């Protein structure tokens, strides 16, 4: 059982808000960090001096870095900010690990946006087509210089924070209020649930595999099929949901990859786990929404 000093950076976001209570429940000593929300440490980690200051105080044995600028649109509009948040922050964490000489393992959360050819993608299949992907990939290159596990992922499930809505929250909130929504027929992905991702990251903390790993669900599907399957699992009316292709999606300003589906066998083999297929995962996620309804 645990007994690590774990620093979770970006702990107040969509993933962090589920991760922090889970790790505490597992018995870890968890130190939280955010940029402006309430956390044990509130610091801009793109600032090197401030980053070194807090890291030298905390002396973590594991850092799970969830800091991110996740808006694809904002990353395209503000290239410099994307670099600072998605890349420089990781450079600062990794440099501190290197220079401190402390045995510290870095878990870096990256993205399936680094893929943009026909899936399923293995880890070498990189195609960078937007600045979110570019800045996150550069973050991976910073992380890989130190003992680290880099997890490329995409996650869905019930958000624990009101200011961050996941894809399933958006579908759930839209359909329960009969709001008209358009869902994408020609974008494919293979997300994992937040619940399962948090469990898998705990396993990563235990086993500390070195390298880059995809972590999603088996097979994947289009976002439209996912949204309809999720709605149907919850018996939500789908008459306000319309399938469209990205070419008619006026609400998307920045380019997005069409096929981000991942092959997760490297992670499964290394960690000795079986990742569920997306159809089963949707049913599991729907049960979580049933419980909160
Ligand atoms: N959301 C997805 O579907 C998805 C998919 C694939 C990969 N990822 C990756 O997973 C990670 C977690 O995503 P998320 O959705 O949980 O993110 P999120 O909800 O946007 O949360 C981001 C966190 O980073 C902090 N932060 C932002 N800029 C910072 C800075 N300059 N210095 C220090 N902290 C800063 C925020 O603090 P405040 O709350 O105080 O602002 C917040 O705690 C990210 O790296 C993201 O790229 C996300």
Coordinates of C-alpha atoms and ligand atoms in Angstrom, one line a residue:
X1 CA 0.0 0.0 0.0
X2 CA 1.0 3.6 -0.7
X3 CA 3.0 5.8 1.0
X4 CA 4.3 8.3 -1.5
X5 CA 4.3 12.0 -1.5
X6 CA 2.3 12.6 -4.7
X7 CA 2.0 16.1 -6.2
X8 CA -0.9 16.5 -8.6
X9 CA -0.4 19.6 -10.7
X10 CA -3.5 21.0 -12.3
X11 CA -5.5 19.2 -9.6
X12 CA -8.6 21.4 -9.9
X13 CA -9.6 20.6 -13.4
X14 CA -11.9 17.9 -15.0
X15 CA -9.5 15.0 -14.4
X16 CA -7.9 16.2 -11.2
X17 CA -11.2 16.7 -9.4
X18 CA -11.8 12.9 -9.7
X19 CA -8.2 11.9 -9.2
X20 CA -7.5 13.7 -6.0
X21 CA -10.2 12.0 -3.9
X22 CA -9.4 8.6 -5.4
X23 CA -5.7 8.8 -4.6
X24 CA -6.5 10.1 -1.0
X25 CA -8.9 7.1 -0.6
X26 CA -6.0 4.8 -1.7
X27 CA -3.9 6.1 1.2
X28 CA -1.5 8.4 -0.7
X29 CA -0.3 11.7 0.7
X30 CA -1.6 14.0 -1.9
X31 CA -0.4 17.6 -2.5
X32 CA -2.6 19.6 -4.8
X33 CA -1.7 22.5 -7.1
X34 CA -3.7 24.9 -9.4
X35 CA -3.2 28.2 -11.2
X36 CA -6.0 30.2 -9.6
X37 CA -8.4 27.7 -7.9
X38 CA -8.2 26.6 -4.3
X39 CA -5.3 24.1 -3.9
X40 CA -2.4 23.5 -1.5
X41 CA -0.1 25.4 -3.8
X42 CA -1.3 28.1 -6.3
X43 CA 1.4 28.9 -8.7
X44 CA 1.9 29.5 -12.4
X45 CA 4.1 26.5 -13.3
X46 CA 5.2 28.1 -16.6
X47 CA 7.4 30.3 -14.2
X48 CA 10.6 28.4 -13.7
X49 CA 11.7 30.1 -10.5
X50 CA 8.3 29.7 -8.8
X51 CA 8.1 26.1 -10.0
X52 CA 11.5 25.2 -8.5
X53 CA 10.5 26.9 -5.2
X54 CA 7.4 24.8 -4.6
X55 CA 8.9 21.6 -5.9
X56 CA 11.9 22.0 -3.5
X57 CA 9.4 22.5 -0.6
X58 CA 7.2 19.5 -1.5
X59 CA 9.9 17.0 -2.6
X60 CA 7.4 14.8 -4.4
X61 CA 8.3 11.2 -5.2
X62 CA 5.7 11.3 -8.0
X63 CA 4.4 14.2 -10.0
X64 CA 1.2 13.7 -11.9
X65 CA 0.9 16.6 -14.3
X66 CA -2.6 17.5 -15.3
X67 CA -1.8 21.2 -16.2
X68 CA -3.1 21.9 -19.6
X69 CA -4.6 24.5 -22.0
X70 CA -7.2 22.1 -23.3
X71 CA -9.2 24.4 -25.6
X72 CA -8.2 23.5 -29.2
X73 CA -9.5 26.9 -30.3
X74 CA -7.5 28.9 -27.7
X75 CA -4.3 26.9 -28.5
X76 CA -4.7 28.0 -32.1
X77 CA -5.5 31.6 -31.3
X78 CA -2.8 32.0 -28.5
X79 CA 0.2 30.0 -29.6
X80 CA 2.4 31.5 -27.0
X81 CA 0.0 30.6 -24.2
X82 CA -0.3 27.1 -25.5
X83 CA 3.4 26.8 -25.4
X84 CA 3.7 28.2 -21.9
X85 CA 1.0 25.9 -20.4
X86 CA 1.3 22.7 -22.4
X87 CA 5.1 22.7 -23.0
X88 CA 7.0 25.1 -20.7
X89 CA 5.3 23.8 -17.6
X90 CA 6.5 20.2 -18.4
X91 CA 10.0 21.5 -19.1
X92 CA 10.1 23.1 -15.7
X93 CA 8.9 20.0 -13.9
X94 CA 11.3 17.8 -15.8
X95 CA 14.2 20.1 -15.4
X96 CA 13.6 20.3 -11.6
X97 CA 13.6 16.5 -11.5
X98 CA 16.9 16.4 -13.4
X99 CA 18.6 19.1 -11.4
X100 CA 17.4 18.1 -8.0
X101 CA 18.8 14.6 -8.2
X102 CA 15.7 13.4 -6.3
X103 CA 14.1 10.1 -7.3
X104 CA 10.9 11.4 -8.7
X105 CA 8.7 9.8 -11.3
X106 CA 6.7 12.1 -13.7
X107 CA 3.3 11.0 -15.1
X108 CA 2.5 13.3 -18.0
X109 CA -1.0 13.3 -19.4
X110 CA -1.0 13.9 -23.1
X111 CA -3.6 13.6 -25.9
X112 CA -4.9 11.5 -28.7
X113 CA -4.8 14.7 -30.8
X114 CA -1.3 13.8 -31.9
X115 CA -2.8 11.2 -34.3
X116 CA -4.4 12.2 -37.6
X117 CA -4.3 9.3 -40.0
X118 CA -6.4 6.2 -40.2
X119 CA -6.6 4.4 -36.8
X120 CA -6.1 2.4 -34.7
X121 CA -2.9 4.2 -34.0
X122 CA 0.1 2.8 -32.3
X123 CA 2.4 5.2 -30.4
X124 CA 4.7 5.9 -33.3
X125 CA 1.9 7.0 -35.7
X126 CA 2.4 10.8 -34.9
X127 CA 0.7 13.3 -37.2
X128 CA 0.6 16.8 -35.8
X129 CA -2.1 19.0 -37.4
X130 CA -3.0 21.7 -34.8
X131 CA -1.3 23.7 -32.2
X132 CA -2.9 21.9 -29.2
X133 CA -1.3 18.7 -30.5
X134 CA 2.0 20.4 -31.2
X135 CA 2.2 22.0 -27.8
X136 CA 1.3 18.7 -26.0
X137 CA 3.7 16.7 -28.2
X138 CA 6.5 19.2 -27.3
X139 CA 5.5 18.6 -23.6
X140 CA 6.0 14.9 -24.2
X141 CA 9.5 15.5 -25.5
X142 CA 10.3 17.5 -22.3
X143 CA 8.9 14.8 -20.1
X144 CA 10.7 11.9 -21.8
X145 CA 14.1 13.3 -20.6
X146 CA 13.4 12.1 -17.1
X147 CA 12.0 8.9 -15.6
X148 CA 8.4 9.3 -16.8
X149 CA 5.2 7.7 -18.0
X150 CA 3.5 9.6 -20.8
X151 CA -0.2 8.7 -21.2
X152 CA -1.9 9.7 -24.4
X153 CA -5.6 9.7 -23.7
X154 CA -9.1 11.1 -24.2
X155 CA -11.6 10.9 -21.4
X156 CA -15.3 11.2 -20.7
X157 CA -17.6 10.9 -17.7
X158 CA -19.2 12.9 -15.0
X159 CA -17.3 16.0 -14.0
X160 CA -16.9 16.8 -10.3
X161 CA -16.5 20.5 -11.0
X162 CA -19.1 22.9 -12.2
X163 CA -16.8 24.9 -14.3
X164 CA -15.7 22.0 -16.5
X165 CA -18.0 20.0 -18.6
X166 CA -17.0 16.7 -20.3
X167 CA -18.4 15.5 -23.6
X168 CA -20.9 13.2 -21.7
X169 CA -21.9 16.0 -19.4
X170 CA -22.6 18.1 -22.5
X171 CA -24.7 15.4 -24.1
X172 CA -26.5 14.7 -20.8
X173 CA -27.2 18.4 -20.0
X174 CA -28.3 19.1 -23.6
X175 CA -30.7 16.2 -23.9
X176 CA -32.3 16.6 -20.5
X177 CA -33.1 20.2 -21.3
X178 CA -34.2 19.4 -24.9
X179 CA -31.5 21.6 -26.4
X180 CA -30.7 21.2 -30.1
X181 CA -27.2 19.8 -30.6
X182 CA -25.2 18.7 -33.6
X183 CA -22.9 15.7 -33.2
X184 CA -20.0 14.8 -35.4
X185 CA -20.3 11.8 -37.8
X186 CA -16.8 11.9 -39.2
X187 CA -14.7 12.2 -36.1
X188 CA -13.5 9.0 -34.6
X189 CA -12.1 8.5 -31.1
X190 CA -11.6 5.8 -28.4
X191 CA -12.0 7.5 -25.0
X192 CA -11.7 6.0 -21.6
X193 CA -13.9 6.9 -18.6
X194 CA -12.5 9.3 -16.1
X195 CA -13.2 6.6 -13.4
X196 CA -11.1 4.0 -15.2
X197 CA -8.4 6.4 -16.2
X198 CA -7.9 7.4 -12.6
X199 CA -7.6 3.8 -11.6
X200 CA -5.1 3.1 -14.4
X201 CA -3.0 6.1 -13.3
X202 CA -2.9 4.7 -9.8
X203 CA -1.5 1.5 -11.3
X204 CA 1.0 3.5 -13.2
X205 CA 2.1 5.1 -9.9
X206 CA 2.6 1.6 -8.5
X207 CA 4.5 0.1 -11.5
X208 CA 6.1 3.2 -13.0
X209 CA 6.5 2.0 -16.6
X210 CA 8.9 4.2 -18.6
X211 CA 7.7 5.5 -22.0
X212 CA 4.8 6.6 -24.0
X213 CA 1.5 4.7 -23.9
X214 CA -2.0 5.0 -25.4
X215 CA -4.8 4.7 -22.9
X216 CA -8.3 4.7 -24.2
X217 CA -10.9 2.0 -24.9
X218 CA -10.9 -0.8 -27.4
X219 CA -12.0 -0.2 -31.0
X220 CA -13.6 3.3 -30.8
X221 CA -16.4 4.8 -32.8
X222 CA -17.5 8.1 -34.2
X223 CA -18.4 10.9 -31.8
X224 CA -22.0 10.9 -33.2
X225 CA -22.3 7.1 -32.6
X226 CA -20.8 7.6 -29.1
X227 CA -23.3 10.4 -28.2
X228 CA -26.3 8.4 -29.5
X229 CA -25.2 5.2 -27.7
X230 CA -24.7 7.1 -24.5
X231 CA -28.1 8.8 -24.8
X232 CA -29.8 5.4 -25.5
X233 CA -28.1 3.8 -22.5
X234 CA -29.8 6.4 -20.4
X235 CA -33.1 6.3 -22.3
X236 CA -32.8 10.0 -23.1
X237 CA -34.8 11.3 -26.0
X238 CA -32.5 11.9 -29.0
X239 CA -34.9 13.9 -31.2
X240 CA -32.9 17.1 -30.6
X241 CA -29.6 15.6 -31.6
X242 CA -28.5 15.9 -35.3
X243 CA -25.7 14.2 -37.1
X244 CA -23.4 16.4 -39.1
X245 CA -20.0 16.3 -40.7
X246 CA -17.2 18.6 -39.6
X247 CA -17.4 20.5 -42.9
X248 CA -20.7 21.9 -41.8
X249 CA -19.7 22.4 -38.1
X250 CA -19.6 26.2 -38.1
X251 CA -19.0 26.1 -34.3
X252 CA -15.5 24.6 -34.8
X253 CA -13.0 27.2 -35.7
X254 CA -9.7 25.3 -35.4
X255 CA -8.8 22.2 -37.3
X256 CA -9.4 18.8 -35.5
X257 CA -8.1 15.4 -36.5
X258 CA -10.7 13.0 -37.9
X259 CA -9.5 9.7 -36.6
X260 CA -7.8 9.6 -33.2
X261 CA -8.6 6.0 -32.3
X262 CA -5.8 4.4 -30.4
X263 CA -4.4 0.9 -30.1
X264 CA -3.8 0.4 -26.4
X265 CA -2.1 -3.0 -26.5
X266 CA 1.3 -1.5 -25.4
X267 CA -0.3 -0.3 -22.2
X268 CA -2.2 -3.6 -21.7
X269 CA 0.9 -5.7 -22.1
X270 CA 3.1 -3.6 -20.0
X271 CA 0.7 -3.2 -17.1
X272 CA -1.0 -6.6 -17.4
X273 CA -4.5 -5.2 -17.7
X274 CA -7.4 -5.5 -20.1
X275 CA -9.0 -2.3 -21.4
X276 CA -12.8 -2.6 -22.0
X277 CA -14.3 -2.0 -25.4
X278 CA -16.1 1.3 -25.9
X279 CA -19.6 -0.2 -26.1
X280 CA -19.3 -1.7 -22.6
X281 CA -17.6 1.5 -21.3
X282 CA -20.5 3.6 -22.4
X283 CA -22.9 1.4 -20.4
X284 CA -20.6 1.9 -17.3
X285 CA -20.5 5.6 -17.8
X286 CA -24.3 5.8 -18.2
X287 CA -24.7 3.9 -14.9
X288 CA -22.7 6.7 -13.2
X289 CA -25.2 9.3 -14.5
X290 CA -28.1 7.1 -13.5
X291 CA -26.7 7.2 -9.9
X292 CA -26.5 11.0 -9.8
X293 CA -29.9 11.6 -11.4
Ligands
LIG1 N1 -10.2 17.1 -21.2 C1 -10.0 16.1 -22.1 O1 -10.9 15.5 -22.7 C2 -8.5 15.7 -22.3 C3 -8.2 14.8 -23.3 C4 -6.9 14.4 -23.5 C5 -5.9 14.9 -22.7 N2 -6.2 15.8 -21.8 C6 -5.1 16.3 -21.0 O2 -5.4 16.0 -19.6 C7 -4.9 17.0 -18.7 C8 -6.0 17.3 -17.8 O3 -7.1 17.9 -18.5 P1 -8.4 18.5 -17.8 O4 -9.4 18.4 -18.8 O5 -8.5 18.0 -16.5 O6 -7.8 20.0 -17.7 P2 -8.6 21.3 -17.1 O7 -9.9 20.9 -16.6 O8 -8.6 22.4 -18.1 O9 -7.7 21.7 -15.9 C9 -6.4 22.3 -16.1 C10 -5.7 22.5 -14.8 O10 -4.4 23.2 -15.1 C11 -4.3 24.3 -14.3 N3 -3.5 25.3 -15.0 C12 -3.8 25.9 -16.2 N4 -2.8 26.7 -16.6 C13 -1.9 26.6 -15.6 C14 -0.6 27.2 -15.4 N5 -0.1 28.1 -16.3 N6 0.1 26.9 -14.3 C15 -0.4 26.1 -13.4 N7 -1.6 25.4 -13.6 C16 -2.3 25.7 -14.6 C17 -5.7 24.8 -13.9 O11 -5.8 25.5 -12.7 P3 -7.0 26.5 -12.4 O12 -8.2 25.6 -12.2 O13 -6.7 27.1 -11.1 O14 -7.2 27.4 -13.5 C18 -6.4 23.4 -13.8 O15 -6.2 22.9 -12.5 C19 -4.4 18.1 -19.6 O16 -3.0 18.1 -19.7 C20 -5.0 17.8 -21.0 O17 -4.2 18.3 -22.0 C21 -7.5 16.3 -21.6

